[in-house]
Amino acid sequence: MRVLKEICRQPTALFGLAVVVIVIVMAIAAPLIAPFNPDEQMFDGLTLEGAPMPPGGQFLLGTDTLGRDLFSRMLFGARTSLIIGLVANGIAVTIGLFVGITAGYLRGWAGNLLMRFTDLMMAFPALLLAIVLAALLKPSLWIVAMVIALVNWVQVARIVYTETRGLVERDFILAERSLGAGHGRILFLHILPHLMPTAIVWGTLGIATTVLLEATLSFLGIGVQPPAPSWGNIIFESQSYFQAAPWLVFFPGAVILVTALAFNLVGDALRDILDPTQRGRG
């Protein structure tokens, strides 16, 4: 409740939260809101010359190159993009937490080995690695989510490792050890709760990155495969019609931009609220 009140006091964060809620609600209610089946190719969805219909009339945002309603495909595409964003980012944060906590708590050769592997992954271009993994595996919604998770966990691991190293030297942790507390008790009752604000912030900020990466992979043709709609492959399918039918690229591109911005605004606000070291900084 306190977090929500703090967000409501910040106009930019409130705008971001409103956009996120609207996108999520529209994605969940897509079967009820969409005026047409997203895969239905309609005879009146193309002009006599076979070109897409412009926005207006029964087609709110126009139609695509196959005569399918663009608004309906974008609604269902929101489901795909958000599912990948939430699943991939959830897996990435989980992996990052596990690696960071393990390396920071154990230290020694095991911690060094984990962090050198993390450094190696950070040095490798994330987009290139995602392209290689997506090309090797048969692209599907869950494969794309897994690929994105495998390239996005490293930043979380590095941050969690640094914070864990500081926590294990705190007096309350040393006191627990002196009282004979086991590793499980220290990790789950004392260290992990202190890391949850960081996980929440990075989880929120990472959704924007994940949505953008999914759109990039789909745009390159190695993400979610047609006819399943996603914002990225809608642009991919329509890129050759950019000049003749610019709405096919503009509308999904604008939605990707606004959604990523909204998640970033919410994530920045959560960082200021949950991280006491950020308070008072402007």
mmCIF file of C-alpha atoms in Angstrom:
data_model
loop_
_atom_site.group_PDB
_atom_site.id
_atom_site.type_symbol
_atom_site.label_atom_id
_atom_site.label_comp_id
_atom_site.label_asym_id
_atom_site.label_seq_id
_atom_site.Cartn_x
_atom_site.Cartn_y
_atom_site.Cartn_z
ATOM 1 C CA MET A 1 0.000 0.000 0.000
ATOM 2 C CA ARG A 2 2.840 2.392 0.843
ATOM 3 C CA VAL A 3 4.475 1.656 -2.495
ATOM 4 C CA LEU A 4 1.232 2.404 -4.361
ATOM 5 C CA LYS A 5 0.801 5.687 -2.494
ATOM 6 C CA GLU A 6 4.358 6.707 -3.350
ATOM 7 C CA ILE A 7 3.798 5.860 -7.023
ATOM 8 C CA CYS A 8 0.588 7.936 -7.060
ATOM 9 C CA ARG A 9 2.602 10.946 -5.886
ATOM 10 C CA GLN A 10 4.858 10.741 -8.943
ATOM 11 C CA PRO A 11 3.070 11.734 -12.186
ATOM 12 C CA THR A 12 5.462 9.884 -14.482
ATOM 13 C CA ALA A 13 5.302 6.696 -12.412
ATOM 14 C CA LEU A 14 1.503 6.936 -12.229
ATOM 15 C CA PHE A 15 1.349 7.308 -16.014
ATOM 16 C CA GLY A 16 3.580 4.261 -16.418
ATOM 17 C CA LEU A 17 1.485 2.216 -14.009
ATOM 18 C CA ALA A 18 -1.722 3.212 -15.806
ATOM 19 C CA VAL A 19 -0.279 2.148 -19.172
ATOM 20 C CA VAL A 20 0.943 -1.170 -17.743
ATOM 21 C CA VAL A 21 -2.482 -1.902 -16.234
ATOM 22 C CA ILE A 22 -4.274 -0.993 -19.475
ATOM 23 C CA VAL A 23 -1.974 -3.210 -21.573
ATOM 24 C CA ILE A 24 -2.339 -6.148 -19.182
ATOM 25 C CA VAL A 25 -6.139 -5.814 -18.997
ATOM 26 C CA MET A 26 -6.470 -5.565 -22.778
ATOM 27 C CA ALA A 27 -4.192 -8.582 -23.240
ATOM 28 C CA ILE A 28 -6.202 -10.682 -20.775
ATOM 29 C CA ALA A 29 -9.520 -9.561 -22.262
ATOM 30 C CA ALA A 30 -8.360 -9.876 -25.881
ATOM 31 C CA PRO A 31 -10.914 -12.612 -26.781
ATOM 32 C CA LEU A 32 -13.705 -10.340 -25.508
ATOM 33 C CA ILE A 33 -12.423 -7.069 -26.968
ATOM 34 C CA ALA A 34 -11.112 -8.188 -30.354
ATOM 35 C CA PRO A 35 -13.755 -7.574 -33.042
ATOM 36 C CA PHE A 36 -12.379 -10.347 -35.292
ATOM 37 C CA ASN A 37 -10.443 -13.579 -35.111
ATOM 38 C CA PRO A 38 -6.777 -12.510 -35.345
ATOM 39 C CA ASP A 39 -6.031 -15.217 -37.926
ATOM 40 C CA GLU A 40 -9.130 -14.673 -40.086
ATOM 41 C CA GLN A 41 -8.363 -13.480 -43.602
ATOM 42 C CA MET A 42 -11.362 -11.415 -44.696
ATOM 43 C CA PHE A 43 -12.345 -10.784 -48.302
ATOM 44 C CA ASP A 44 -13.317 -7.192 -47.496
ATOM 45 C CA GLY A 45 -10.040 -6.710 -45.629
ATOM 46 C CA LEU A 46 -8.204 -5.887 -48.858
ATOM 47 C CA THR A 47 -8.818 -3.263 -51.513
ATOM 48 C CA LEU A 48 -9.657 -4.184 -55.093
ATOM 49 C CA GLU A 49 -5.932 -3.892 -55.866
ATOM 50 C CA GLY A 50 -5.123 -6.346 -53.056
ATOM 51 C CA ALA A 51 -3.652 -3.704 -50.743
ATOM 52 C CA PRO A 52 -4.335 -3.539 -46.965
ATOM 53 C CA MET A 53 -7.301 -1.464 -45.836
ATOM 54 C CA PRO A 54 -6.365 1.815 -44.118
ATOM 55 C CA PRO A 55 -7.518 2.596 -40.547
ATOM 56 C CA GLY A 56 -11.172 3.510 -40.135
ATOM 57 C CA GLY A 57 -14.595 1.995 -40.598
ATOM 58 C CA GLN A 58 -15.025 -1.556 -39.346
ATOM 59 C CA PHE A 59 -11.237 -1.965 -39.162
ATOM 60 C CA LEU A 60 -10.157 0.416 -36.404
ATOM 61 C CA LEU A 61 -6.410 0.209 -37.168
ATOM 62 C CA GLY A 62 -6.756 -1.093 -40.714
ATOM 63 C CA THR A 63 -5.787 -4.549 -41.972
ATOM 64 C CA ASP A 64 -2.517 -6.294 -42.747
ATOM 65 C CA THR A 65 -1.231 -7.684 -46.026
ATOM 66 C CA LEU A 66 -3.437 -10.798 -45.720
ATOM 67 C CA GLY A 67 -6.638 -8.918 -44.902
ATOM 68 C CA ARG A 68 -6.510 -9.646 -41.140
ATOM 69 C CA ASP A 69 -7.712 -7.037 -38.655
ATOM 70 C CA LEU A 70 -4.646 -5.277 -37.234
ATOM 71 C CA PHE A 71 -6.347 -4.229 -33.992
ATOM 72 C CA SER A 72 -7.324 -7.817 -33.203
ATOM 73 C CA ARG A 73 -3.822 -9.094 -33.983
ATOM 74 C CA MET A 74 -2.247 -6.443 -31.770
ATOM 75 C CA LEU A 75 -4.532 -7.380 -28.865
ATOM 76 C CA PHE A 76 -3.551 -11.039 -29.126
ATOM 77 C CA GLY A 77 0.036 -10.004 -29.823
ATOM 78 C CA ALA A 78 0.029 -8.218 -26.465
ATOM 79 C CA ARG A 79 -0.699 -11.568 -24.813
ATOM 80 C CA THR A 80 2.263 -13.173 -26.541
ATOM 81 C CA SER A 81 4.675 -10.332 -25.820
ATOM 82 C CA LEU A 82 3.639 -9.979 -22.168
ATOM 83 C CA ILE A 83 3.708 -13.735 -21.520
ATOM 84 C CA ILE A 84 7.229 -13.903 -22.894
ATOM 85 C CA GLY A 85 8.193 -10.765 -20.963
ATOM 86 C CA LEU A 86 6.874 -12.060 -17.641
ATOM 87 C CA VAL A 87 8.025 -15.673 -18.011
ATOM 88 C CA ALA A 88 11.457 -14.891 -19.444
ATOM 89 C CA ASN A 89 12.138 -12.149 -16.951
ATOM 90 C CA GLY A 90 10.895 -14.252 -14.046
ATOM 91 C CA ILE A 91 13.266 -17.055 -15.027
ATOM 92 C CA ALA A 92 16.123 -14.589 -15.548
ATOM 93 C CA VAL A 93 15.621 -12.997 -12.114
ATOM 94 C CA THR A 94 15.423 -16.438 -10.477
ATOM 95 C CA ILE A 95 18.664 -17.589 -12.127
ATOM 96 C CA GLY A 96 20.351 -14.295 -11.306
ATOM 97 C CA LEU A 97 19.281 -14.509 -7.654
ATOM 98 C CA PHE A 98 20.510 -18.087 -7.332
ATOM 99 C CA VAL A 99 23.894 -17.426 -8.946
ATOM 100 C CA GLY A 100 24.435 -14.097 -7.154
ATOM 101 C CA ILE A 101 23.466 -15.342 -3.696
ATOM 102 C CA THR A 102 25.451 -18.567 -4.075
ATOM 103 C CA ALA A 103 28.587 -16.786 -5.270
ATOM 104 C CA GLY A 104 28.323 -13.985 -2.712
ATOM 105 C CA TYR A 105 27.648 -16.298 0.226
ATOM 106 C CA LEU A 106 30.115 -19.103 -0.557
ATOM 107 C CA ARG A 107 32.897 -16.905 -1.949
ATOM 108 C CA GLY A 108 36.177 -18.805 -2.329
ATOM 109 C CA TRP A 109 36.819 -20.818 -5.491
ATOM 110 C CA ALA A 110 33.135 -21.659 -6.011
ATOM 111 C CA GLY A 111 32.082 -18.015 -5.878
ATOM 112 C CA ASN A 112 34.935 -16.960 -8.143
ATOM 113 C CA LEU A 113 34.062 -19.665 -10.674
ATOM 114 C CA LEU A 114 30.411 -18.583 -10.802
ATOM 115 C CA MET A 115 31.267 -14.913 -11.204
ATOM 116 C CA ARG A 116 33.895 -15.549 -13.887
ATOM 117 C CA PHE A 117 31.232 -17.454 -15.820
ATOM 118 C CA THR A 118 28.885 -14.503 -15.273
ATOM 119 C CA ASP A 119 31.557 -12.100 -16.554
ATOM 120 C CA LEU A 120 32.013 -14.295 -19.617
ATOM 121 C CA MET A 121 28.281 -14.183 -20.333
ATOM 122 C CA MET A 122 28.232 -10.403 -19.840
ATOM 123 C CA ALA A 123 31.087 -9.975 -22.314
ATOM 124 C CA PHE A 124 29.211 -11.892 -25.010
ATOM 125 C CA PRO A 125 26.750 -9.686 -26.975
ATOM 126 C CA ALA A 126 23.290 -10.575 -25.649
ATOM 127 C CA LEU A 127 21.484 -10.074 -28.951
ATOM 128 C CA LEU A 128 24.014 -12.169 -30.872
ATOM 129 C CA LEU A 129 23.769 -14.961 -28.294
ATOM 130 C CA ALA A 130 19.967 -14.833 -28.464
ATOM 131 C CA ILE A 131 20.082 -15.034 -32.264
ATOM 132 C CA VAL A 132 22.415 -18.055 -32.141
ATOM 133 C CA LEU A 133 20.287 -19.881 -29.560
ATOM 134 C CA ALA A 134 17.041 -19.072 -31.376
ATOM 135 C CA ALA A 135 18.532 -20.261 -34.671
ATOM 136 C CA LEU A 136 19.696 -23.554 -33.136
ATOM 137 C CA LEU A 137 16.363 -24.267 -31.454
ATOM 138 C CA LYS A 138 12.978 -24.415 -33.159
ATOM 139 C CA PRO A 139 11.400 -21.005 -32.440
ATOM 140 C CA SER A 140 8.213 -21.071 -30.380
ATOM 141 C CA LEU A 141 6.729 -18.964 -27.598
ATOM 142 C CA TRP A 142 8.350 -20.961 -24.789
ATOM 143 C CA ILE A 143 11.664 -21.441 -26.586
ATOM 144 C CA VAL A 144 11.890 -17.676 -27.172
ATOM 145 C CA ALA A 145 11.135 -17.077 -23.478
ATOM 146 C CA MET A 146 13.872 -19.525 -22.464
ATOM 147 C CA VAL A 147 16.386 -17.982 -24.884
ATOM 148 C CA ILE A 148 15.721 -14.478 -23.576
ATOM 149 C CA ALA A 149 16.004 -15.683 -19.963
ATOM 150 C CA LEU A 150 19.386 -17.283 -20.694
ATOM 151 C CA VAL A 151 20.844 -13.976 -21.889
ATOM 152 C CA ASN A 152 19.217 -11.628 -19.345
ATOM 153 C CA TRP A 153 20.157 -13.130 -15.954
ATOM 154 C CA VAL A 154 23.721 -11.849 -15.798
ATOM 155 C CA GLN A 155 22.955 -8.262 -14.720
ATOM 156 C CA VAL A 156 20.803 -9.505 -11.848
ATOM 157 C CA ALA A 157 23.504 -11.957 -10.773
ATOM 158 C CA ARG A 158 26.165 -9.246 -10.664
ATOM 159 C CA ILE A 159 24.021 -6.854 -8.593
ATOM 160 C CA VAL A 160 22.869 -9.606 -6.194
ATOM 161 C CA TYR A 161 26.441 -10.847 -5.780
ATOM 162 C CA THR A 162 27.640 -7.384 -4.756
ATOM 163 C CA GLU A 163 24.813 -6.916 -2.253
ATOM 164 C CA THR A 164 25.244 -10.414 -0.811
ATOM 165 C CA ARG A 165 28.966 -9.818 -0.263
ATOM 166 C CA GLY A 166 28.065 -6.775 1.797
ATOM 167 C CA LEU A 167 25.294 -8.524 3.745
ATOM 168 C CA VAL A 168 27.381 -11.510 4.879
ATOM 169 C CA GLU A 169 29.757 -9.140 6.691
ATOM 170 C CA ARG A 170 26.951 -7.360 8.579
ATOM 171 C CA ASP A 171 26.786 -7.738 12.359
ATOM 172 C CA PHE A 172 23.391 -9.457 12.418
ATOM 173 C CA ILE A 173 24.656 -12.196 10.069
ATOM 174 C CA LEU A 174 27.800 -12.689 12.177
ATOM 175 C CA ALA A 175 25.605 -12.882 15.272
ATOM 176 C CA GLU A 176 23.408 -15.557 13.683
ATOM 177 C CA ARG A 177 26.494 -17.597 12.814
ATOM 178 C CA SER A 178 27.838 -17.299 16.331
ATOM 179 C CA LEU A 179 24.518 -18.645 17.630
ATOM 180 C CA GLY A 180 24.883 -21.690 15.411
ATOM 181 C CA ALA A 181 22.357 -20.816 12.703
ATOM 182 C CA GLY A 182 22.586 -23.011 9.620
ATOM 183 C CA HIS A 183 23.212 -21.824 6.082
ATOM 184 C CA GLY A 184 19.563 -22.321 5.093
ATOM 185 C CA ARG A 185 18.276 -20.145 7.933
ATOM 186 C CA ILE A 186 20.759 -17.371 7.189
ATOM 187 C CA LEU A 187 20.074 -17.434 3.457
ATOM 188 C CA PHE A 188 16.273 -17.632 3.508
ATOM 189 C CA LEU A 189 15.426 -15.674 6.670
ATOM 190 C CA HIS A 190 18.073 -12.965 6.664
ATOM 191 C CA ILE A 191 19.793 -12.490 3.296
ATOM 192 C CA LEU A 192 17.013 -13.208 0.801
ATOM 193 C CA PRO A 193 14.484 -10.750 2.354
ATOM 194 C CA HIS A 194 17.059 -7.975 2.039
ATOM 195 C CA LEU A 195 17.502 -8.800 -1.651
ATOM 196 C CA MET A 196 13.800 -8.882 -2.572
ATOM 197 C CA PRO A 197 13.528 -5.114 -3.252
ATOM 198 C CA THR A 198 16.412 -5.439 -5.711
ATOM 199 C CA ALA A 199 14.745 -8.449 -7.349
ATOM 200 C CA ILE A 200 11.428 -6.589 -7.654
ATOM 201 C CA VAL A 201 13.054 -3.533 -9.199
ATOM 202 C CA TRP A 202 15.145 -5.516 -11.673
ATOM 203 C CA GLY A 203 12.167 -7.728 -12.420
ATOM 204 C CA THR A 204 10.098 -4.695 -13.383
ATOM 205 C CA LEU A 205 12.840 -2.977 -15.357
ATOM 206 C CA GLY A 206 13.753 -6.216 -17.096
ATOM 207 C CA ILE A 207 10.262 -6.690 -18.543
ATOM 208 C CA ALA A 208 10.805 -3.671 -20.787
ATOM 209 C CA THR A 209 14.121 -5.109 -22.023
ATOM 210 C CA THR A 210 12.535 -8.509 -22.530
ATOM 211 C CA VAL A 211 9.621 -7.116 -24.547
ATOM 212 C CA LEU A 212 12.062 -5.209 -26.753
ATOM 213 C CA LEU A 213 14.293 -8.273 -27.227
ATOM 214 C CA GLU A 214 11.303 -10.450 -28.127
ATOM 215 C CA ALA A 215 10.187 -7.844 -30.648
ATOM 216 C CA THR A 216 13.716 -7.758 -32.105
ATOM 217 C CA LEU A 217 13.916 -11.558 -32.458
ATOM 218 C CA SER A 218 10.433 -11.724 -33.992
ATOM 219 C CA PHE A 219 11.305 -8.863 -36.351
ATOM 220 C CA LEU A 220 14.363 -10.841 -37.471
ATOM 221 C CA GLY A 221 12.122 -13.854 -38.123
ATOM 222 C CA ILE A 222 13.567 -16.088 -35.378
ATOM 223 C CA GLY A 223 11.104 -15.268 -32.614
ATOM 224 C CA VAL A 224 7.450 -16.263 -32.285
ATOM 225 C CA GLN A 225 6.441 -17.783 -35.588
ATOM 226 C CA PRO A 226 3.345 -16.789 -37.625
ATOM 227 C CA PRO A 227 0.411 -17.152 -37.604
ATOM 228 C CA ALA A 228 0.729 -16.621 -33.819
ATOM 229 C CA PRO A 229 0.773 -12.819 -33.474
ATOM 230 C CA SER A 230 3.324 -10.835 -31.518
ATOM 231 C CA TRP A 231 4.156 -7.170 -31.852
ATOM 232 C CA GLY A 232 7.540 -7.990 -33.336
ATOM 233 C CA ASN A 233 6.393 -10.405 -36.026
ATOM 234 C CA ILE A 234 3.527 -8.069 -37.009
ATOM 235 C CA ILE A 235 6.218 -5.553 -37.982
ATOM 236 C CA PHE A 236 8.312 -8.310 -39.588
ATOM 237 C CA GLU A 237 5.429 -9.433 -41.802
ATOM 238 C CA SER A 238 4.641 -5.859 -42.864
ATOM 239 C CA GLN A 239 8.076 -4.282 -43.314
ATOM 240 C CA SER A 240 7.945 -4.476 -47.121
ATOM 241 C CA TYR A 241 4.735 -2.387 -47.040
ATOM 242 C CA PHE A 242 6.253 0.361 -44.886
ATOM 243 C CA GLN A 243 5.735 3.088 -47.496
ATOM 244 C CA ALA A 244 2.432 1.882 -48.960
ATOM 245 C CA ALA A 245 0.821 1.028 -45.594
ATOM 246 C CA PRO A 246 2.829 2.749 -42.825
ATOM 247 C CA TRP A 247 0.192 2.025 -40.163
ATOM 248 C CA LEU A 248 1.217 -1.652 -40.222
ATOM 249 C CA VAL A 249 4.592 -0.675 -38.761
ATOM 250 C CA PHE A 250 3.677 2.485 -36.874
ATOM 251 C CA PHE A 251 0.954 1.099 -34.595
ATOM 252 C CA PRO A 252 2.813 -1.981 -33.265
ATOM 253 C CA GLY A 253 6.036 0.011 -33.049
ATOM 254 C CA ALA A 254 4.312 2.741 -31.020
ATOM 255 C CA VAL A 255 2.782 0.155 -28.672
ATOM 256 C CA ILE A 256 6.182 -1.476 -28.102
ATOM 257 C CA LEU A 257 7.724 1.929 -27.377
ATOM 258 C CA VAL A 258 4.990 3.049 -24.960
ATOM 259 C CA THR A 259 4.879 -0.303 -23.143
ATOM 260 C CA ALA A 260 8.663 -0.430 -22.674
ATOM 261 C CA LEU A 261 8.653 3.188 -21.467
ATOM 262 C CA ALA A 262 5.832 2.446 -19.013
ATOM 263 C CA PHE A 263 7.645 -0.507 -17.432
ATOM 264 C CA ASN A 264 10.825 1.565 -17.179
ATOM 265 C CA LEU A 265 8.956 4.408 -15.432
ATOM 266 C CA VAL A 266 7.427 1.986 -12.927
ATOM 267 C CA GLY A 267 10.777 0.283 -12.377
ATOM 268 C CA ASP A 268 12.553 3.600 -11.764
ATOM 269 C CA ALA A 269 9.870 4.584 -9.252
ATOM 270 C CA LEU A 270 10.150 1.252 -7.439
ATOM 271 C CA ARG A 271 13.913 1.651 -7.265
ATOM 272 C CA ASP A 272 13.539 5.068 -5.612
ATOM 273 C CA ILE A 273 10.892 3.767 -3.193
ATOM 274 C CA LEU A 274 12.371 0.409 -2.213
ATOM 275 C CA ASP A 275 16.065 1.288 -2.231
ATOM 276 C CA PRO A 276 16.808 3.620 0.697
ATOM 277 C CA THR A 277 20.151 4.653 -0.833
ATOM 278 C CA GLN A 278 18.246 6.234 -3.748
ATOM 279 C CA ARG A 279 15.908 8.364 -1.644
ATOM 280 C CA GLY A 280 16.462 12.054 -1.842
ATOM 281 C CA ARG A 281 18.421 11.815 -5.089
ATOM 282 C CA GLY A 282 17.057 13.664 -8.050
#
